[in-house]
Coordinates of C-alpha atoms and ligand atoms in Angstrom, one line a residue:
X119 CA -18.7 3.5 13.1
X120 CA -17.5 4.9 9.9
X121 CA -20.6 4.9 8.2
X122 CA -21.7 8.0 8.8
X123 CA -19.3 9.5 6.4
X124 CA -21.3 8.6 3.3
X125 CA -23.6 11.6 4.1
X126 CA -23.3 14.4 2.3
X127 CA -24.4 17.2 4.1
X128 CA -22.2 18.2 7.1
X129 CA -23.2 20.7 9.0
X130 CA -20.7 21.2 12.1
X131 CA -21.5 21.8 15.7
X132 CA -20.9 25.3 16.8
X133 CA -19.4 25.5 20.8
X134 CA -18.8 28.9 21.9
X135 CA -17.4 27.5 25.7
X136 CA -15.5 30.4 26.8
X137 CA -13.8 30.0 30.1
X138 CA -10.7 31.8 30.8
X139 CA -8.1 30.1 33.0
X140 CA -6.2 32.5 34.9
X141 CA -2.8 30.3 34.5
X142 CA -0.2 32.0 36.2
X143 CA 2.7 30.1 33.7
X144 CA 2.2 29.4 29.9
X145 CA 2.9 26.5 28.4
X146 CA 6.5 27.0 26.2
X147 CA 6.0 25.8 22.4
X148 CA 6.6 22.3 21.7
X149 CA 8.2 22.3 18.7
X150 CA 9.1 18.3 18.6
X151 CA 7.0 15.8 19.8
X152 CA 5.9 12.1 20.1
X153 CA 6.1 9.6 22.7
X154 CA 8.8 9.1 25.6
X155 CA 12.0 9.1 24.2
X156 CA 15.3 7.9 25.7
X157 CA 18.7 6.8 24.4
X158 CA 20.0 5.2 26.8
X159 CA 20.6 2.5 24.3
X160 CA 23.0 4.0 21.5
X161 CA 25.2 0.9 22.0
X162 CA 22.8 -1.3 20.8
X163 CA 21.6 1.3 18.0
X164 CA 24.8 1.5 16.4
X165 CA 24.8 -2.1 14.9
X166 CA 21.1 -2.4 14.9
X167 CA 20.3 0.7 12.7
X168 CA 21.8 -1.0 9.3
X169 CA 20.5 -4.6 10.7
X170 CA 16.7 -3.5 11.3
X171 CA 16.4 -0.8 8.5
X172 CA 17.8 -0.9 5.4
X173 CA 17.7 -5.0 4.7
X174 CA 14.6 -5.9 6.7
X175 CA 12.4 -6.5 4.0
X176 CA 14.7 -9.4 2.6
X177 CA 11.5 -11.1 1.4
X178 CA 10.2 -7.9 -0.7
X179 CA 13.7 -7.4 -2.2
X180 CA 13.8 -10.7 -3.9
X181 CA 10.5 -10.6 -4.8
X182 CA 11.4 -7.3 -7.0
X183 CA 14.2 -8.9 -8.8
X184 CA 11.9 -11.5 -10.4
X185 CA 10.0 -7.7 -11.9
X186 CA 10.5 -7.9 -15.5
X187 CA 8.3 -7.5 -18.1
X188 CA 6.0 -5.7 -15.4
X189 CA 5.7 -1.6 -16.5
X190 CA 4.0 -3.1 -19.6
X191 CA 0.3 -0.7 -19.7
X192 CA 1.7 1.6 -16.8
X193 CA 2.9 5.4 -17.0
X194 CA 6.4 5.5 -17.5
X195 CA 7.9 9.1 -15.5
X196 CA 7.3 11.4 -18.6
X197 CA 3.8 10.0 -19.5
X198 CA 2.8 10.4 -15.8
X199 CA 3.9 13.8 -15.6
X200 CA 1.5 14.4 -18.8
X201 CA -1.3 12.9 -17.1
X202 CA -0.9 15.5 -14.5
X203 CA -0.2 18.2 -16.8
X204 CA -3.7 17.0 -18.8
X205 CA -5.5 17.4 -15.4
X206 CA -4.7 20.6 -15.1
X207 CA -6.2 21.8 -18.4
X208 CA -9.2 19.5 -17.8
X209 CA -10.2 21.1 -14.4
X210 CA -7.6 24.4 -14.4
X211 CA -10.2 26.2 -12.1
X212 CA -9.6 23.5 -9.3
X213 CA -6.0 22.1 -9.7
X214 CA -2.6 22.9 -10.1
X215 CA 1.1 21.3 -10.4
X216 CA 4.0 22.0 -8.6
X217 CA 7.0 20.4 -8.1
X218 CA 8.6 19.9 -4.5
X219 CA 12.0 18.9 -5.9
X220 CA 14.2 16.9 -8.6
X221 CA 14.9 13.1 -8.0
X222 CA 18.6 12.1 -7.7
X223 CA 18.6 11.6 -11.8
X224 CA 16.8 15.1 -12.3
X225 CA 13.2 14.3 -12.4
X226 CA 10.7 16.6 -11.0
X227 CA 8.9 15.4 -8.0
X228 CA 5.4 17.0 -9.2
X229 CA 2.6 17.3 -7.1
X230 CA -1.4 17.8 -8.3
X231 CA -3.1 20.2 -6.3
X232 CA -6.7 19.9 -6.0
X233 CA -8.8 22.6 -4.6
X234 CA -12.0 24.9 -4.7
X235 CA -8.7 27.9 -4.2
X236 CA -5.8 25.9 -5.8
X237 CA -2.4 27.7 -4.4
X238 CA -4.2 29.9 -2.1
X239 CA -4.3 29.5 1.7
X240 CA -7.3 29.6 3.3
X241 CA -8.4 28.4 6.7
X242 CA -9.1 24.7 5.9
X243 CA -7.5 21.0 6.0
X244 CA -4.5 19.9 3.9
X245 CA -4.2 16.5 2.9
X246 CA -1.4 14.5 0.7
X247 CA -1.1 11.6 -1.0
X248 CA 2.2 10.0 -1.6
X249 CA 2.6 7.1 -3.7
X250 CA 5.9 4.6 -5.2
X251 CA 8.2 5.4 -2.1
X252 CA 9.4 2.3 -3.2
X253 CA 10.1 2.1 -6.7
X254 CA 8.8 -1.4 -7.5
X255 CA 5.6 -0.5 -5.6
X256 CA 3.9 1.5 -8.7
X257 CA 0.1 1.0 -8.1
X258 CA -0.7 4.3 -5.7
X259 CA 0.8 6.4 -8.6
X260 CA -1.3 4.5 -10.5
X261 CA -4.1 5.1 -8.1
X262 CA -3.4 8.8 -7.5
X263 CA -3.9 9.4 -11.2
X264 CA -7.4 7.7 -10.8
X265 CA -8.2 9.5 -8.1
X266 CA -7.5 13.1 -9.7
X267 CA -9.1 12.2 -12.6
X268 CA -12.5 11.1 -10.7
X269 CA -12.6 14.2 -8.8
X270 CA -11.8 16.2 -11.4
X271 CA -14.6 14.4 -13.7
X272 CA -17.1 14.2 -10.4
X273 CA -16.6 18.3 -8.9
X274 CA -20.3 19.4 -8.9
X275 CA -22.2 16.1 -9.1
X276 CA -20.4 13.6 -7.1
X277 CA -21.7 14.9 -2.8
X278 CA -18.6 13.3 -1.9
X279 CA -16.0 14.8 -4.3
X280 CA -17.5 18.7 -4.2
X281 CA -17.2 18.1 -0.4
X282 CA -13.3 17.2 -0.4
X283 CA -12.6 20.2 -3.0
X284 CA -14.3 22.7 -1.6
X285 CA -13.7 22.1 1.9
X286 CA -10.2 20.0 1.9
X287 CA -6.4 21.1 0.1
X288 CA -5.7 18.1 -1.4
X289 CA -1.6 17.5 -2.3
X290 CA -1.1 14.4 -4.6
X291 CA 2.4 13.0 -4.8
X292 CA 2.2 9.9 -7.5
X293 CA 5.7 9.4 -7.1
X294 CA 8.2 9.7 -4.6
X295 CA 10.9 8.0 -6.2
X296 CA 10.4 8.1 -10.0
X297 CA 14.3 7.2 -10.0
X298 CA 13.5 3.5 -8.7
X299 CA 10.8 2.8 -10.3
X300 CA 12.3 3.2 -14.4
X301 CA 14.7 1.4 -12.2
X302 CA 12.3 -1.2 -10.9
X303 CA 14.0 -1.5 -7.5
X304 CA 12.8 0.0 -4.1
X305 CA 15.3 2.4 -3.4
X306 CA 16.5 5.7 -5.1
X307 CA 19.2 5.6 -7.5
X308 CA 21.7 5.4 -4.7
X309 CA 20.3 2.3 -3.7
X310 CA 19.0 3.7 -0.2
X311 CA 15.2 2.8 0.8
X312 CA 13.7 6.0 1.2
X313 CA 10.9 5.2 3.8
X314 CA 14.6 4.5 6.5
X315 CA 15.8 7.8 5.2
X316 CA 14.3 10.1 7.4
X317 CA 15.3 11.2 11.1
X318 CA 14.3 8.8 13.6
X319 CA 13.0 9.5 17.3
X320 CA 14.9 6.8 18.5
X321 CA 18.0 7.2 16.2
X322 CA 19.8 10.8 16.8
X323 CA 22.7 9.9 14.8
X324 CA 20.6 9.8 11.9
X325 CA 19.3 13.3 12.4
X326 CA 21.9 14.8 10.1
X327 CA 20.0 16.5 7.6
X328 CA 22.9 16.6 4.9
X329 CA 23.8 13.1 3.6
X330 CA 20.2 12.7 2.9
X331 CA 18.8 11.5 -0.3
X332 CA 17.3 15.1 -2.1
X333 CA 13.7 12.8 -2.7
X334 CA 13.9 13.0 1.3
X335 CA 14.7 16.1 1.5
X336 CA 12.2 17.3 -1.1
X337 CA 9.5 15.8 1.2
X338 CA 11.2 17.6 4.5
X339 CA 10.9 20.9 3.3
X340 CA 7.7 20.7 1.4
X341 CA 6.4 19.8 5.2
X342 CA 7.7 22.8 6.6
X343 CA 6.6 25.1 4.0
X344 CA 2.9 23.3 4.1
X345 CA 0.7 22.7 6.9
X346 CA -0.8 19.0 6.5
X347 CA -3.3 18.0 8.9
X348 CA -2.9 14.3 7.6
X349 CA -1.6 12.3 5.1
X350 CA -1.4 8.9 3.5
X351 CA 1.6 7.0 1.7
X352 CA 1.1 4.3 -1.0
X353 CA 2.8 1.0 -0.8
X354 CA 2.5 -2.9 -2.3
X355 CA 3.3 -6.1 -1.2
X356 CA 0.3 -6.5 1.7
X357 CA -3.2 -5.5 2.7
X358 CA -3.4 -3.8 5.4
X359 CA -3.5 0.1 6.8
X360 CA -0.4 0.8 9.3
X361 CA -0.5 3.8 11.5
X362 CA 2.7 4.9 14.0
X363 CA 4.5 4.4 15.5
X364 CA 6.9 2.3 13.1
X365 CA 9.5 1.9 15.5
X366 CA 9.8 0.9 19.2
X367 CA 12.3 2.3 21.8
X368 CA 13.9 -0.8 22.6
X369 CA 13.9 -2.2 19.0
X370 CA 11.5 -5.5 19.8
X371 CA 8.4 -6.1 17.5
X372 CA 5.7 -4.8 19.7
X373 CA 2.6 -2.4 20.0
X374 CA 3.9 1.2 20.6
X375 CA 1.7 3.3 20.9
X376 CA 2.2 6.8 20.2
X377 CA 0.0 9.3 21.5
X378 CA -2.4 9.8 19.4
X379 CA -3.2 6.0 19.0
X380 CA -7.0 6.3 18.7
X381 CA -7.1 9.0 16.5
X382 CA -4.5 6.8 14.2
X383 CA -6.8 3.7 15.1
X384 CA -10.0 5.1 13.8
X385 CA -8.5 6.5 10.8
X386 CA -6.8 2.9 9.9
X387 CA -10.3 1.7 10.7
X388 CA -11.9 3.9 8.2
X389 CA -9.4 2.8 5.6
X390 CA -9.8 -0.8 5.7
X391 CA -13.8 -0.7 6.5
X392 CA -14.3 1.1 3.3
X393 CA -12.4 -0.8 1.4
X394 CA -13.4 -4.0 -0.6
X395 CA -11.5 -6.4 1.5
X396 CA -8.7 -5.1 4.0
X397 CA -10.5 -5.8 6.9
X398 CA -11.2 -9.5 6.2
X399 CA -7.8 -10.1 6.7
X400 CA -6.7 -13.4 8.3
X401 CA -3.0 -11.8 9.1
X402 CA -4.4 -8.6 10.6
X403 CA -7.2 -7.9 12.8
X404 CA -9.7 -5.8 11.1
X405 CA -6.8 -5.0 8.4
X406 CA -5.1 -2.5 10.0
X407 CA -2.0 -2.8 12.4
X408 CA 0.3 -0.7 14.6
X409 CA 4.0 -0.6 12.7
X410 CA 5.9 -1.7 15.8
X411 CA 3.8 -4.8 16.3
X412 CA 3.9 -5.9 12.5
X413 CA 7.4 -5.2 12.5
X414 CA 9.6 -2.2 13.6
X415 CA 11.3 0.2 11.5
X416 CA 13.7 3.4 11.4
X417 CA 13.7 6.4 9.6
X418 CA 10.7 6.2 8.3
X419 CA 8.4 8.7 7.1
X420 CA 5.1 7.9 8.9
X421 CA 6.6 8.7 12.1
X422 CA 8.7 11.8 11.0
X423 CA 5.6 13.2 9.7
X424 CA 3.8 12.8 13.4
X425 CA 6.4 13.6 15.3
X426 CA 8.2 17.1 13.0
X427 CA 5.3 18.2 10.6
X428 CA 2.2 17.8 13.2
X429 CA 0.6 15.5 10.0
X430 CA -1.0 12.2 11.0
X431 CA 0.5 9.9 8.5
X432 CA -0.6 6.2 7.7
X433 CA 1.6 3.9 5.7
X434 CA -1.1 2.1 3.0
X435 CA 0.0 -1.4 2.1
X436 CA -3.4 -1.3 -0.5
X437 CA -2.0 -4.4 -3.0
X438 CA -0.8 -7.9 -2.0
X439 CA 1.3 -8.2 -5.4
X440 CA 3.5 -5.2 -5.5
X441 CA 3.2 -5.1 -9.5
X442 CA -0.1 -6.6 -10.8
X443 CA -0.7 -6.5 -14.2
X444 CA -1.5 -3.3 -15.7
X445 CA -5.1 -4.6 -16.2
X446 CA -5.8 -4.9 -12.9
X447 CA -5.3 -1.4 -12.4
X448 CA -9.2 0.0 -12.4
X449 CA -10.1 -3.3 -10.6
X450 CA -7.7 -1.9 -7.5
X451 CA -8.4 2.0 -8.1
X452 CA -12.9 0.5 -7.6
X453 CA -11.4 -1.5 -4.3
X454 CA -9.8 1.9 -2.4
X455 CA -11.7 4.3 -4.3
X456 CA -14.3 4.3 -1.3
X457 CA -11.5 4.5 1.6
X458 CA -9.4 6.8 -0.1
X459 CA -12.2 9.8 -0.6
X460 CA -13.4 9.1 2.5
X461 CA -9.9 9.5 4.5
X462 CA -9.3 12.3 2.8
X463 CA -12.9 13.7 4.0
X464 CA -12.2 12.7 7.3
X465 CA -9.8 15.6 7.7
X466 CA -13.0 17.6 7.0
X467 CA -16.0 15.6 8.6
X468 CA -14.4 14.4 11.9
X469 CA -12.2 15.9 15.0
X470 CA -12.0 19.3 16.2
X471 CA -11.3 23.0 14.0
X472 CA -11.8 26.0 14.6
X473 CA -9.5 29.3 14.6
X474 CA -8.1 31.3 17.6
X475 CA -7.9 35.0 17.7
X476 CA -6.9 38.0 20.2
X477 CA -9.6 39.5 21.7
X478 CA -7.4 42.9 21.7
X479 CA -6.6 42.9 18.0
X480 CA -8.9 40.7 16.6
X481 CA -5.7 38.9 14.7
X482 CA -5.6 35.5 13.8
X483 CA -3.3 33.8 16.2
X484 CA -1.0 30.8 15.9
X485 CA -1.6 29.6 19.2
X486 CA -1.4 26.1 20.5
X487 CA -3.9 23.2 20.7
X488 CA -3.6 20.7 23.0
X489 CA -6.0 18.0 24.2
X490 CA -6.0 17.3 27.8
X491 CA -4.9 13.1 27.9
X492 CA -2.6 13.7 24.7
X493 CA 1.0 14.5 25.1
X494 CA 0.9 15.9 21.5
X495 CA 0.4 20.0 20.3
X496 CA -1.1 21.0 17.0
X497 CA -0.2 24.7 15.5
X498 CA -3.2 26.7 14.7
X499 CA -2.2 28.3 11.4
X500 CA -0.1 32.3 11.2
X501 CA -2.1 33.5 8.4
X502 CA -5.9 32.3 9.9
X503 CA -5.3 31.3 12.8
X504 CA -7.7 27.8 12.2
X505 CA -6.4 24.9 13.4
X506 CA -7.6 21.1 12.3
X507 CA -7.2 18.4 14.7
X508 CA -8.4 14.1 14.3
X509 CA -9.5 12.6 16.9
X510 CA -11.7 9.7 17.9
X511 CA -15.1 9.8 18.2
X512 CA -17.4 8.7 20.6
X513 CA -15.7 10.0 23.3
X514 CA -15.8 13.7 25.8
X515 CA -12.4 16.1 25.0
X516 CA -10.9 19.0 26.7
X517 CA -9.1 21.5 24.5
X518 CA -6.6 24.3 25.6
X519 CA -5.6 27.1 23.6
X520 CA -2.4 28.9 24.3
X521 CA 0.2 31.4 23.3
X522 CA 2.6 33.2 24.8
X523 CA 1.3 36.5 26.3
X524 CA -2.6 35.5 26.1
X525 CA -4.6 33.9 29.1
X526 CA -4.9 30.1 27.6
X527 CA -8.9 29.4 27.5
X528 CA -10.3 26.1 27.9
X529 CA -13.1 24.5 26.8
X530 CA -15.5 20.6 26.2
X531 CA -17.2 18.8 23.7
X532 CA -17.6 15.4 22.6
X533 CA -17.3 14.0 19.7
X534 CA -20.0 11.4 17.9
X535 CA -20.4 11.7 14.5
X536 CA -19.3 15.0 13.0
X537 CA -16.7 17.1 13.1
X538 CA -16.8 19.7 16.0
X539 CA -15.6 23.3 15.7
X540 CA -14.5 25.4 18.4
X541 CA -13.3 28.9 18.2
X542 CA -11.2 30.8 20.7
X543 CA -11.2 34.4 21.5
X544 CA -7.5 34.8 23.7
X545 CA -7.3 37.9 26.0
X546 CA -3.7 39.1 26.5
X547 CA -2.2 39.3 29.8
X548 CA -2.0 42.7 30.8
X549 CA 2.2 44.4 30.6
X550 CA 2.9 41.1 29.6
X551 CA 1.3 41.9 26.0
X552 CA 3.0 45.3 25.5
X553 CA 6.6 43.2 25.8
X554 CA 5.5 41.7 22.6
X555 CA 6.5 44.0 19.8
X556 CA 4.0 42.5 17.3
X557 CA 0.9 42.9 19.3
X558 CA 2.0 46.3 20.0
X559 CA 1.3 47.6 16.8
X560 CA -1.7 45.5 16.7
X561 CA -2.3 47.3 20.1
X562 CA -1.9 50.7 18.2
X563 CA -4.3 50.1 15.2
X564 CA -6.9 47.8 16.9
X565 CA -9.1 50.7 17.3
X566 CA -9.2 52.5 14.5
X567 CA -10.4 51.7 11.4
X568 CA -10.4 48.4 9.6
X569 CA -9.0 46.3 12.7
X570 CA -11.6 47.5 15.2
X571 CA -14.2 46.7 12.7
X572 CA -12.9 43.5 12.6
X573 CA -12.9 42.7 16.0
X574 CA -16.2 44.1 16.1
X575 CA -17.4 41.7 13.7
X576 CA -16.0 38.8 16.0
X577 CA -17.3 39.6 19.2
X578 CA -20.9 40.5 17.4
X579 CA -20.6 36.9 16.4
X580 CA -19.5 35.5 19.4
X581 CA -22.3 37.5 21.2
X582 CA -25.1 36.1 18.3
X583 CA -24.3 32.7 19.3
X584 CA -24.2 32.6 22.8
X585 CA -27.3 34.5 22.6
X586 CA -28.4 31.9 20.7
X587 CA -27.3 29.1 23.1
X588 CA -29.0 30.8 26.3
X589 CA -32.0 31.0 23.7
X590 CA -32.3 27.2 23.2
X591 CA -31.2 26.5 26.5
X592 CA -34.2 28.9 27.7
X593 CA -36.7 27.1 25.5
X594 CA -36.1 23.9 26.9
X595 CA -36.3 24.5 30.3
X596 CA -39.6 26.2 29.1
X597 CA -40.5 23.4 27.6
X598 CA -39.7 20.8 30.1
X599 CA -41.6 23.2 32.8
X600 CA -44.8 23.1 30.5
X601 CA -44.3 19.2 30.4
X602 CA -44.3 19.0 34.3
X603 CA -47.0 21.0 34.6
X604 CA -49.2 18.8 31.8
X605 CA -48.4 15.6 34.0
X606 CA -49.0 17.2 37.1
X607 CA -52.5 19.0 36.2
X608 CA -54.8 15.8 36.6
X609 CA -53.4 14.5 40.0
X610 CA -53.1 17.4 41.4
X611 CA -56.6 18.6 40.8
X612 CA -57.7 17.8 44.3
X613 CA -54.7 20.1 45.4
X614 CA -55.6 23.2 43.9
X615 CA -57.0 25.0 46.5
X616 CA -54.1 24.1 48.6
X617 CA -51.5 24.4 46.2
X618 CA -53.1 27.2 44.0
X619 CA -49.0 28.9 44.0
X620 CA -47.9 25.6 41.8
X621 CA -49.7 27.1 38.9
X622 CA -48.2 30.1 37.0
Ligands
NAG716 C1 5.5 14.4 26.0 O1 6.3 14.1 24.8 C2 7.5 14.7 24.8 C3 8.2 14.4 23.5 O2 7.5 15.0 22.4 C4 8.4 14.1 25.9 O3 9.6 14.8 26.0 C5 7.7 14.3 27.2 O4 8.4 13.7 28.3 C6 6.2 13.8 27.1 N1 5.5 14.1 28.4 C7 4.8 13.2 29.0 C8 4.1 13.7 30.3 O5 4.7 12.1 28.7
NAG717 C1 -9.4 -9.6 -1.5 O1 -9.9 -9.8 -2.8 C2 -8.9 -10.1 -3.8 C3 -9.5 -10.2 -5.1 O2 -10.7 -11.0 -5.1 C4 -8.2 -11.4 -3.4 O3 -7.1 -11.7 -4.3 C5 -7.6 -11.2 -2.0 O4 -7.0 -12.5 -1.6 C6 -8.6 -10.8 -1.0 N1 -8.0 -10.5 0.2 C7 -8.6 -10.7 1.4 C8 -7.8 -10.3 2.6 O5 -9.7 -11.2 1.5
ZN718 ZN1 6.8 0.0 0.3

């Protein structure tokens, strides 16, 4: 089912479905979401929090003490940083660092960007890669180095790699937690696991924002500053791809699903299928599993990222030994080299995008997305107005864009295998609009000058295409006439005379 992403060309199905719904009420923003959630359990929480979070992974915690001689051949902190910094000389026209934050100790938390437009917005996917969450899990930094180096070395001749830069923002974290890993523990400095550091759906008392470790809250606020469409973190000590939800309401090891459980499903599915062996698994089915069912945890990143920064986030278990030797590094980087490109592609080359504007102003507009059988909303952008959205294909979806003084429009597509893009033109409700002091000036403006223009522009397009559309559609029904008539000439010879109004 995946295969189809080793094509290179990617040409995106234009639907132009325009029918307004004259919705008397508007759906409110959503600005948290997920699944269900209840806590009508706190009493249990309380003891279980500790219990379930921090020391669940007795097994992995012993397993690091035994870590000694291990960082022999890997980056320490300082070289990494001037592997990053070497990138950005190598390929300065398509990358750039930044850092997000300090660890507890002071080290930056840099990030590689990697881009056609590196630190400019533009109406396209974001992507990130975080790697050593835990600090005695250091192959994805490992890996993420690879990675930037290969597209950096591949931009122009590779299909695959010009594909992801041009059309993709791609964030690289190598190291979440640079503190553990000169450390060569899993937690930070203080000791705290950082993938149970985050706020949990079912855990409010651990939604205080202030006693959290600052490599937490490095990653919090680079999420609300950046608009990720999905995302992947890097972790040892299995093979498998995990996708939310991590925990489970009533804190057994089960399935929970979260809403978007196909969409996370198929993008697991892509992981292991392209890698060299996760999917022959014996411990997971097809090498991917749902993080409840494996085993449930709290406070963990995947889910925050769902649920608070509208970024589909998988948790990567990509190594069964959590530090091979340094050797084996290019031997792992050749086994995911496949899945990562092509999960970051995916962002690109599957699900639904387009951009939503008014029809009065012609402004970009950062209305809401919602698929009809999803409890879940994705933010179409301020500056653009394009919104990016996975979903599974092989199946028929009904989109709704809304925002608050516009007429939501509706409109269907399916999805096989390519991306589908569907733009929206909103028409404001009529008093309702003027109330809104922003699309009054827009209201002022939108006819002179640069903005009618603009809208101008839009609507000629819109026009163009469903011109086109009636076009095709017109040519078929021509064509299939013509075909009827061929198969009907020799029987109905003898009918001529009779029938003589049959032929045109
Ligand atoms: C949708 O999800 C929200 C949480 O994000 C929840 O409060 C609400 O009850 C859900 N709605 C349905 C119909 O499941
Ligand atoms: C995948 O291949 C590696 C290297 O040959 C091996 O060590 C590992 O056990 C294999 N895993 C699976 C699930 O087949
Ligand atoms: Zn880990």
């Amino acid at each position: 089912m995946a295969s189809s992403f080793s094509s290179s060309s990617s040409s995106t199905v234009t639907i132009f479905f325009f029918v307004a719904f004259l919705v008397a009420s508007f759906p409110s923003c959503v600005d948290s979401r997920g699944g269900e959630r209840s806590f009508g359990f706190a009493g249990l929480a309380n003891h279980s929090y500790e219990a379930s979070g921090r020391h669940l992974l007795v097994q992995e915690m012993n397993q690091s003490e035994e870590v000694q001689d291990v960082t022999h051949g890997y980056m320490t902190n300082h070289e990494l940083e001037k592997a990053m910094k070497k990138i950005t000389y190598r390929c300065a026209n398509i990358s750039r660092m930044y850092s997000i934050g300090n660890s507890l100790m002071g080290i930056p938390l840099w990030v590689l960007e990697i881009s056609d437009k590196p630190g400019q917005e533009e109406p396209e996917p974001a992507f990130k890669f975080i790697g050593n969450v835990h600090g005695d899990e250091p192959v994805g930094r490992e890996l993420l180095l690879f990675l930037a180096n290969w597209l950096c070395d591949n931009y122009g001749k590779d299909p695959l790699a010009s594909i992801i830069i041009k059309n993709v923002h791609l964030h690289l974290l190598p190291t979440m937690n640079p503190d553990g890993f000169s450390l060569k523990k899993r937690g930070n400095a203080n000791n705290v696991d950082l993938n149970r550091d985050f706020p949990d759906q079912f855990f409010p008392q651990n939604n205080d924002e202030q006693p959290r470790q600052p490599e937490t809250r490095a990653i919090m606020n680079w999420l609300r500053e950046n608009h990720f469409t999905a995302s992947a973190s890097l972790h040892g000590g299995a093979l498998v791809a995990n996708y939310p939800w991590d925990g489970s309401k009533d804190l057994r090891k089960q399935y929970y699903a979260c809403p978007d459980d196909k969409a996370f499903r198929y993008m697991a599915n892509l992981y292991s299928h392209f890698h060299y062996n996760m999917s022959q698994s014996r411990e997971f089915e097809e090498g991917i599993t749902n993080g409840a069912a494996w085993y449930p945890i709290y406070g963990g990143m995947q889910d925050w990222n769902y649920i608070h920064g509208g970024c589909f986030e998988l948790t990567l278990e990509i190594s069964d030994v959590k530090w091979p030797r340094a050797e084996e590094l290019p031997v792992l980087w050749n086994f995911n080299k496949a899945s990562m490109l092509n999960l970051v592609a995916s962002v690109f080359k599957s699900g639904v995008h387009g951009r939503i504007f008014s029809a009065l102003s012609g402004q970009p507009l950062p209305a809401a997305v919602d698929i009809k059988g999803i409890n879940y909303t994705v933010k179409a952008g301020q500056l653009f107005g394009d919104y990016h959205r996975m979903l599974a294909p092989g199946q028929n979806y009904e989109v709704t864009a809304s925002m608050p003084g516009y007429f939501p429009k509706t409109a269907w597509f399916s999805i096989e295998d390519e991306a589908v893009n569907v733009d929206f033109i909103l028409n404001p409700v009529d008093g309702e609009s003027r109330k809104l002091k922003p699309l009054e000036n827009n209201c002022k403006c939108g006819y002179g000058g640069m903005q009618k223009s603009e809208m101008m522009l839009i609507l000629t397009r819109n026009h163009l295409q469903v011109s086109i559309a009636a076009f095709a559609i017109l040519g078929f029904l021509l064509f299939l006439f013509r075909r009827r008539i061929n198969f009907r000439i020799p029987n109905s010879r003898q009918l001529v005379t009779h029938k003589r109004a049959l032929v045109p």
